[in-house]
Coordinates of C-alpha atoms in Angstrom, one line a residue:
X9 CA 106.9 86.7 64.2
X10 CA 108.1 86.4 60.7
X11 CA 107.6 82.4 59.5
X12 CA 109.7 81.8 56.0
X13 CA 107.1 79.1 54.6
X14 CA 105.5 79.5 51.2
X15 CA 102.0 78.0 52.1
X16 CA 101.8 75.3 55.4
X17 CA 102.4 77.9 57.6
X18 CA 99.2 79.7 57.1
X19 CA 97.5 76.9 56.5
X20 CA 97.7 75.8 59.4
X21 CA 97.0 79.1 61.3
X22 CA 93.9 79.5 59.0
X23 CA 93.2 75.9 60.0
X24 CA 93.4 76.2 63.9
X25 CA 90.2 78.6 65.1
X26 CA 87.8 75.6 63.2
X27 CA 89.7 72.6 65.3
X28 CA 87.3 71.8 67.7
X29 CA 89.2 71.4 71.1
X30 CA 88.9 69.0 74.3
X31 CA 89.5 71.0 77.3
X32 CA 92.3 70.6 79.8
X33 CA 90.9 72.8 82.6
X34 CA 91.5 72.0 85.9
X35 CA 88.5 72.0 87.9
X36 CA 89.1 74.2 90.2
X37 CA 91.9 77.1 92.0
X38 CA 92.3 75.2 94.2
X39 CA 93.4 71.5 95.8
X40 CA 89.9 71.3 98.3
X41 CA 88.0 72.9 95.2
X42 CA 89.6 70.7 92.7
X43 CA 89.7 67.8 94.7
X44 CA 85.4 67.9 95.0
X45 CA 84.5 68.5 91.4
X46 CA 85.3 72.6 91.2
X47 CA 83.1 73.6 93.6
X48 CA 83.2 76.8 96.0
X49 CA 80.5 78.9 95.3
X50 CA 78.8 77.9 98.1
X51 CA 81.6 75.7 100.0
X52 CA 84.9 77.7 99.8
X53 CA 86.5 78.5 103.0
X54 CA 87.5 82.4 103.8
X55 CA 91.2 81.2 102.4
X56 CA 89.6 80.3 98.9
X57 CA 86.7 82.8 98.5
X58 CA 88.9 85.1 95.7
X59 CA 88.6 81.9 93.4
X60 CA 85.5 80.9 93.9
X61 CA 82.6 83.5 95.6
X62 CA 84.3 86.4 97.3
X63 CA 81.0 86.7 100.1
X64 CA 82.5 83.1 101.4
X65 CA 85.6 85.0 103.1
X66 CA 82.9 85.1 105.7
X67 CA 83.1 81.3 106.0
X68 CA 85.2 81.1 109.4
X69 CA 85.0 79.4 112.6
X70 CA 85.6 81.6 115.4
X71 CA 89.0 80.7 116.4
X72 CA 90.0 81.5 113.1
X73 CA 92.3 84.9 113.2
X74 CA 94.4 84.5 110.1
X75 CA 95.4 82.1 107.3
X76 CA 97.8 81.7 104.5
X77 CA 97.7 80.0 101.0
X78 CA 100.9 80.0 99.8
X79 CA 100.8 79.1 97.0
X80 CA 98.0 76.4 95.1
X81 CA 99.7 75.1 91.9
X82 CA 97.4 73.4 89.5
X83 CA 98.5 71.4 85.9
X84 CA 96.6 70.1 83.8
X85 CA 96.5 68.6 80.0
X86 CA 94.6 66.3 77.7
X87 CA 96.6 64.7 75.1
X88 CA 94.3 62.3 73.6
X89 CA 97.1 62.0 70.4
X90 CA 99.8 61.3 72.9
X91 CA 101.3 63.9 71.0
X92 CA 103.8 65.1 73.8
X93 CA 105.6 61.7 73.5
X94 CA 105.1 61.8 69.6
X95 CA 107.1 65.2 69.2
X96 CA 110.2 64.1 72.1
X97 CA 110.5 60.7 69.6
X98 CA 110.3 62.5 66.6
X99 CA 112.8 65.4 67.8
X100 CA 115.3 62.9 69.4
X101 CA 115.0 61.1 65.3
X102 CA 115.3 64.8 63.8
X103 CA 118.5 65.0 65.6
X104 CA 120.2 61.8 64.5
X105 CA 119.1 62.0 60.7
X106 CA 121.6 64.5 59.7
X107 CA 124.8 61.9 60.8
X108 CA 122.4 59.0 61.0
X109 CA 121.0 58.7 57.6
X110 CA 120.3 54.5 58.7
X111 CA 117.0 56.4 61.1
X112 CA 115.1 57.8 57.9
X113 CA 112.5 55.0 57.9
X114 CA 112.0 55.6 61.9
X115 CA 112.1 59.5 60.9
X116 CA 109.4 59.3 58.3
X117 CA 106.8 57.3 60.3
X118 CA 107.6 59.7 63.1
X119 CA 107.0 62.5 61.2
X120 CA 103.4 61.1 59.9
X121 CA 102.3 60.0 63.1
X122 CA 102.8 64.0 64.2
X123 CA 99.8 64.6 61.6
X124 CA 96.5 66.5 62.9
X125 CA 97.4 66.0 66.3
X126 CA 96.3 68.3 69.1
X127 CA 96.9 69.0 72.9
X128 CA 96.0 71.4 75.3
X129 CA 97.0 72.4 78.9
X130 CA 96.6 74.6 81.5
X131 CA 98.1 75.8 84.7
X132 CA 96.8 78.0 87.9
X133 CA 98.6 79.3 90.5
X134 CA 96.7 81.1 93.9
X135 CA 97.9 82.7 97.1
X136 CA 96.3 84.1 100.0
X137 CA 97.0 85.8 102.5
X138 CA 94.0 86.5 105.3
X139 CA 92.6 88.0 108.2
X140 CA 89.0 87.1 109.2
X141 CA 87.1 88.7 111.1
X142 CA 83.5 90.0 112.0
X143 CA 83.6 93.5 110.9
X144 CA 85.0 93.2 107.2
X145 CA 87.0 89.7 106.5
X146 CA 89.7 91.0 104.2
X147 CA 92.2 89.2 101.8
X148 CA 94.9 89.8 100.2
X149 CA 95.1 87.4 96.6
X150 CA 97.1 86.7 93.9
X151 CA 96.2 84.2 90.6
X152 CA 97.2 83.4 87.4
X153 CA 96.0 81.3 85.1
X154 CA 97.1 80.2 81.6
X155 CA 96.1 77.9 78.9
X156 CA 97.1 77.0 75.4
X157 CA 96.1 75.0 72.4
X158 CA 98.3 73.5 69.6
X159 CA 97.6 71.5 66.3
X160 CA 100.3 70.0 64.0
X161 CA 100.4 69.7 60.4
X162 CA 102.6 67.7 58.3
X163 CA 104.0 68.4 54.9
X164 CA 104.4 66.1 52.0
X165 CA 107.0 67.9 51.0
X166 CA 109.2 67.0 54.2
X167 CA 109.3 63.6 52.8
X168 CA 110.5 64.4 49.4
X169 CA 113.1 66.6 50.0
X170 CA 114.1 66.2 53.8
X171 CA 116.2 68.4 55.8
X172 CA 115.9 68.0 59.3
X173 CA 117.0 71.9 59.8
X174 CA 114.3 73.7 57.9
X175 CA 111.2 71.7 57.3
X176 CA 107.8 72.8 56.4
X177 CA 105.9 70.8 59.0
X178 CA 104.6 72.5 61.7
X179 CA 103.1 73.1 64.7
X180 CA 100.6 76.1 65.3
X181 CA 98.9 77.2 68.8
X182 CA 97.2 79.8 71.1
X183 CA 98.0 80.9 74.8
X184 CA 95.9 82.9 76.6
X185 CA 95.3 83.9 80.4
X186 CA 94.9 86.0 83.3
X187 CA 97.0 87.1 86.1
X188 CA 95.1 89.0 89.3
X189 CA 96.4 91.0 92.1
X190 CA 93.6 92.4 94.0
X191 CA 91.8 92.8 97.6
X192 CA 88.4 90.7 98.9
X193 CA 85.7 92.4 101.4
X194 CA 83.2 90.9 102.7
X195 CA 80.5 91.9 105.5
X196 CA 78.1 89.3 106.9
X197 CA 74.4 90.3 108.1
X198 CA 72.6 88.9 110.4
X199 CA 68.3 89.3 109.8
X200 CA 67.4 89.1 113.1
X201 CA 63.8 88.4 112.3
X202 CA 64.3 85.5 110.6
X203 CA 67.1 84.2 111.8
X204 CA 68.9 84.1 109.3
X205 CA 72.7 85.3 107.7
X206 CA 73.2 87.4 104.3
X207 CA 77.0 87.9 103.5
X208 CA 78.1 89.9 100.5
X209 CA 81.6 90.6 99.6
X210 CA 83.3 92.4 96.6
X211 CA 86.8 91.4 94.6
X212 CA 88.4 94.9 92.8
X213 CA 91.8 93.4 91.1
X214 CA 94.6 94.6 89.1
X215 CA 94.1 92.4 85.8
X216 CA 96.2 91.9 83.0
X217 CA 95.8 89.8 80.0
X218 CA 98.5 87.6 78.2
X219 CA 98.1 86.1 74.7
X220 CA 100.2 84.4 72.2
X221 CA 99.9 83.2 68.7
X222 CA 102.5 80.1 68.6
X223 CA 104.0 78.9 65.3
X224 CA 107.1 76.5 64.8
X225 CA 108.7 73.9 63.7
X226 CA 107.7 70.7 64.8
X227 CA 111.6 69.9 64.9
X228 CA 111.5 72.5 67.9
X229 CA 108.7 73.4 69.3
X230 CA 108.1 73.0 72.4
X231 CA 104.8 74.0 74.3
X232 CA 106.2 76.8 76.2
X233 CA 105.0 80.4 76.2
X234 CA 107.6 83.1 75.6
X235 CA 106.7 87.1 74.8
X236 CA 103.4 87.1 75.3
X237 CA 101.3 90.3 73.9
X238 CA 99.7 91.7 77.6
X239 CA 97.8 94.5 78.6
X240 CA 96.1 95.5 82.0
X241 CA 93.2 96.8 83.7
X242 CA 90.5 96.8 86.2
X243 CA 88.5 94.2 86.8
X244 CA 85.8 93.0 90.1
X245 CA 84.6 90.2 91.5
X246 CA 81.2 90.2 93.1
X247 CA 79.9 87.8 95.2
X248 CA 76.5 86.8 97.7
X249 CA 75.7 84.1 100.3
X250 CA 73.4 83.0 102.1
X251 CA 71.7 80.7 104.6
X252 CA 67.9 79.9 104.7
X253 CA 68.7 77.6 107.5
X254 CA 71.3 76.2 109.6
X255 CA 74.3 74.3 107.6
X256 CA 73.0 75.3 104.4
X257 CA 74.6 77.8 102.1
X258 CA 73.2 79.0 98.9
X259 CA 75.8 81.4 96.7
X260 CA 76.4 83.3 93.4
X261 CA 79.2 84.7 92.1
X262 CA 79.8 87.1 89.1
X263 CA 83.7 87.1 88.6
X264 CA 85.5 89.4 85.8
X265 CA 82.6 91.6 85.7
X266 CA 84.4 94.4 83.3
X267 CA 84.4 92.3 79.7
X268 CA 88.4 92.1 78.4
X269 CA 90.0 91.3 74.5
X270 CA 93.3 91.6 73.8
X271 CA 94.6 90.5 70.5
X272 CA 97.6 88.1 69.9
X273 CA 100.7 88.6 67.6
X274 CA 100.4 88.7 64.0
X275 CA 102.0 85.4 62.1
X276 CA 103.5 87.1 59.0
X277 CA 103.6 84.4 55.5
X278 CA 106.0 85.0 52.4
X279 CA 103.3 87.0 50.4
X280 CA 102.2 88.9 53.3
X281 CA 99.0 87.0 54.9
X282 CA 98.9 87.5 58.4
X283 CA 96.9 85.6 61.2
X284 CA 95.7 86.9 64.2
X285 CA 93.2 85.7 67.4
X286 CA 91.9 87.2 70.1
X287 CA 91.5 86.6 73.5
X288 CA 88.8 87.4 75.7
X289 CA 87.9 88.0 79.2
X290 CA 84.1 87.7 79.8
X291 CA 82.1 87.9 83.5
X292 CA 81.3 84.1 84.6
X293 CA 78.0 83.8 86.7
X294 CA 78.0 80.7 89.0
X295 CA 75.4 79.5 91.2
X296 CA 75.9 77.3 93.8
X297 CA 74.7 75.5 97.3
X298 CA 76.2 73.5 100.1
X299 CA 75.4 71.5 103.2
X300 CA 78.0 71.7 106.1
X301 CA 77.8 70.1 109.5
X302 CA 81.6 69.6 110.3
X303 CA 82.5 66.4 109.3
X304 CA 80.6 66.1 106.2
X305 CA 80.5 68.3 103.3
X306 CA 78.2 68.2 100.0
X307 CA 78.6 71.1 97.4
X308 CA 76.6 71.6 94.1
X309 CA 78.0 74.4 91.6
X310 CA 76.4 75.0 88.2
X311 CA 77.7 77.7 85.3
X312 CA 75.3 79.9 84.7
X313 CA 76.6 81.1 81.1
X314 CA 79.9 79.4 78.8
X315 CA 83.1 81.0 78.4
X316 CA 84.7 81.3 75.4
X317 CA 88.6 81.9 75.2
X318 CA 89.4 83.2 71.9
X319 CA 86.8 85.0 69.7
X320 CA 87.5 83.2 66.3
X321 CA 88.3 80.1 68.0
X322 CA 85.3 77.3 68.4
X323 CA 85.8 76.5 72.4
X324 CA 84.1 77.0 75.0
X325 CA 83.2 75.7 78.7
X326 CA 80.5 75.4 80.6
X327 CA 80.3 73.0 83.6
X328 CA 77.9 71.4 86.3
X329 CA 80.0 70.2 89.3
X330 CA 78.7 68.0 92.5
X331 CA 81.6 67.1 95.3
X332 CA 81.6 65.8 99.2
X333 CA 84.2 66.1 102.1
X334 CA 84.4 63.8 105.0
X335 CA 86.7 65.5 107.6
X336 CA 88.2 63.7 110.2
X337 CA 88.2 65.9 113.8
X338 CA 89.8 68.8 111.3
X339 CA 92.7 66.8 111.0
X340 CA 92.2 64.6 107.7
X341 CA 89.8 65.3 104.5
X342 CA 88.8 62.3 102.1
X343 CA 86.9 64.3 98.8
X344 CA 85.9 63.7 96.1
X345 CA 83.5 64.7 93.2
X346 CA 82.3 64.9 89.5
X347 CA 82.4 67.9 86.9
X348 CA 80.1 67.6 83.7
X349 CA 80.4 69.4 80.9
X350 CA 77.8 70.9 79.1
X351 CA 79.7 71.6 75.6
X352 CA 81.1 69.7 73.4
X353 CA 84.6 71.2 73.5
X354 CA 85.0 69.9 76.7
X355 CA 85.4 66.3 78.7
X356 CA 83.5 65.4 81.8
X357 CA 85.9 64.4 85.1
X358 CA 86.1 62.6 87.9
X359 CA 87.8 64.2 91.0
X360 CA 89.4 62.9 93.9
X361 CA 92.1 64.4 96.9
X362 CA 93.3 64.1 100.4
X363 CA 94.2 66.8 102.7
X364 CA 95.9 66.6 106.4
X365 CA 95.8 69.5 109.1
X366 CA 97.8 68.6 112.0
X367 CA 96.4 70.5 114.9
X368 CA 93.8 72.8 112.6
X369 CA 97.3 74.8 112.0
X370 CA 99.1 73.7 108.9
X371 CA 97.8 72.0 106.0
X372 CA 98.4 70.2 102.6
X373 CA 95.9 69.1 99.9
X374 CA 96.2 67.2 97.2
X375 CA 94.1 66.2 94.2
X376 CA 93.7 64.8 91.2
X377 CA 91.2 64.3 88.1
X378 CA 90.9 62.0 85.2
X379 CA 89.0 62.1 82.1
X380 CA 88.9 59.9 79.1
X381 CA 91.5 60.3 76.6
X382 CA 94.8 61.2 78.4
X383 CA 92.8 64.1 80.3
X384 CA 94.2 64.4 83.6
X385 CA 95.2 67.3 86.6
X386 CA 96.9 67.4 90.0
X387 CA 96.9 70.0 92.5
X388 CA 98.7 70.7 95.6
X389 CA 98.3 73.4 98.1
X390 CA 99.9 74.4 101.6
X391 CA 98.2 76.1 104.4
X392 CA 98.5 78.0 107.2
X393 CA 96.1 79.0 109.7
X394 CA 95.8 80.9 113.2

């Protein structure tokens, strides 16, 4: 990507690895997950073990033959500038000022109100396809999962000499994220001398990383992610569970065991700078425990290390997480829960859903989360069991 800008552009590409970012994560994969606080280390159904703890695809019931999750869809963003709204007014303005030369006041303050503004967003997508059983619960999963970061910059000069086709200001970001294809087994154990129930369970996956270095115009761009740099390889989920005594599950996950980079594309400036991130895949260890009696459900996850996203870029996660489910005769779920951040670069939430299962056969979920500062997710999932 070749950007014909004497000095703002890489500016503001120099600028953007030292802004210090708010998350947008969603909480969880998932719409049950999500919906109590992220947790599923220790709570997630066979359905949802790939996201979460891939020994839990030996959390069945025993009329439980096969199941479908097709698909989860999860969005989120935190906008704390309001700068989505900022860029559609200024844009719509950009458009008129050429025959409308009347809008230049309302262009200008649009223009300046686009300064040092951030956003970020994220979106997750899961299916699952399943078939649990006693010898060696297997699933079949697929997931992606995307985020991106942008700052804008505006330049004096657009105000001096304004031409709504080819202005300096502009709007610089990062995309990065993972898309999985791969297989979970998992064996449960019983210790017949203590009574007790070990499960273990193991994720290979076909990974492949996308990342994208994002400069524009701020007359035009857009927040979308087009051409992405991507490469692929192995990667493994590993996963344990276990239960000391009845109703209570202790678990820990190590997901994206085989560390991943992939660099983004170059920005190229006039005099030949270029600008460059790069994206990384690191494992994630995750501890977590749960009590289960049916109808009521209370879940605890904690990060064990923080993620980082890009390797120059000053952002990273790491989250405590606490959610409850009250389930109705396996026909409605009220949840809810809380996920607190450990870092600065990221917000604490508040989590809440619904979910219906007619009969125990088909299902929908849906959940939301709020933060301060324009932070907000929703999720929705369908489901099909046997």
């Amino acid at each position: 990507m070749n950007i014909n800008r004497s000095g703002i552009s890489l500016m503001v590409a120099a600028a953007l690895p030292l802004v210090s970012f708010s998350s947008a994560a969603y909480t969880g994969m998932d719409a049950r997950g999500g919906a109590m606080g992220g947790t599923g280390v220790a709570s997630a159904s066979y359905l949802t073990a790939a996201f979460y703890n891939p020994a839990m695809a030996t959390n069945y019931k025993s009329n439980d033959d096969f199941g479908m999750l097709l698909p989860s869809i999860n969005v989120s963003a935190h906008d704390a500038d309001d700068m989505m709204t900022k860029l559609d007014d200024f844009q719509n303005l950009n458009d008129r000022l050429e025959n409308d030369p009347s809008v230049r006041g309302e262009w200008e303050d649009a223009l300046r109100a686009l300064d040092n503004g951030q956003i970020a967003a994220e979106t997750k997508v899961g299916m699952v396809v399943s078939i649990p059983n006693r010898f060696v619960s297997a699933s079949l999963f697929a997931k992606a999962s995307v985020a991106a970061f942008a700052v804008t910059e505006v330049a004096e000069s657009d105000f001096t000499n304004p031409n709504p086709n080819d202005l300096d200001s502009m709007a610089t970001g990062l995309a990065g994220g993972t898309v999985d294809l791969g297989v979970t087994l998992a064996k449960s154990f019983e210790l017949s001398a203590y009574g007790k129930r070990f499960s273990v369970g193991v994720s290979p996956k076909f990974q492949t990383l996308v990342a994208l270095n994002m400069m524009e115009s701020v007359s035009t761009f857009d927040f979308e992610i087009d051409d992405p740099e991507q490469s692929s390889a192995f990667n493994m989920d590993l996963g344990v569970s276990y239960q000391p005594v009845e109703n209570v599950t202790i678990g820990f996950s190590a997901m994206n065991l085989i560390s991943q980079e992939l660099e983004t594309n170059k920005i190229i400036g006039d005099a030949g700078e270029s600008y460059s991130a790069t994206f990384m895949v690191e494992p994630q260890y995750k501890l977590g425990a749960a009590y289960a009696n049916g109808w009521f459900t209370v879940a605890a996850d904690v990060d064990l290390n923080k993620q980082q996203s890009f390797k120059q870029f000053d952002y990273s996660t790491q989250f405590a997480k606490l959610g409850v489910e009250l389930d109705a005769w396996q026909w409605a779920q009220l949840r809810a829960g809380y996920s607190h951040s450990m870092t600065d670069h990221a917000e604490s939430l508040m989590t809440a859903g619904i979910g219906f299962t007619p009969f125990g056969a088909f299902g929908f979920d849906l959940a939301g989360q709020f933060g301060q500062d324009n932070n907000y997710g929703v999720s929705a999932q369908l489901v099909f069991t046997l």
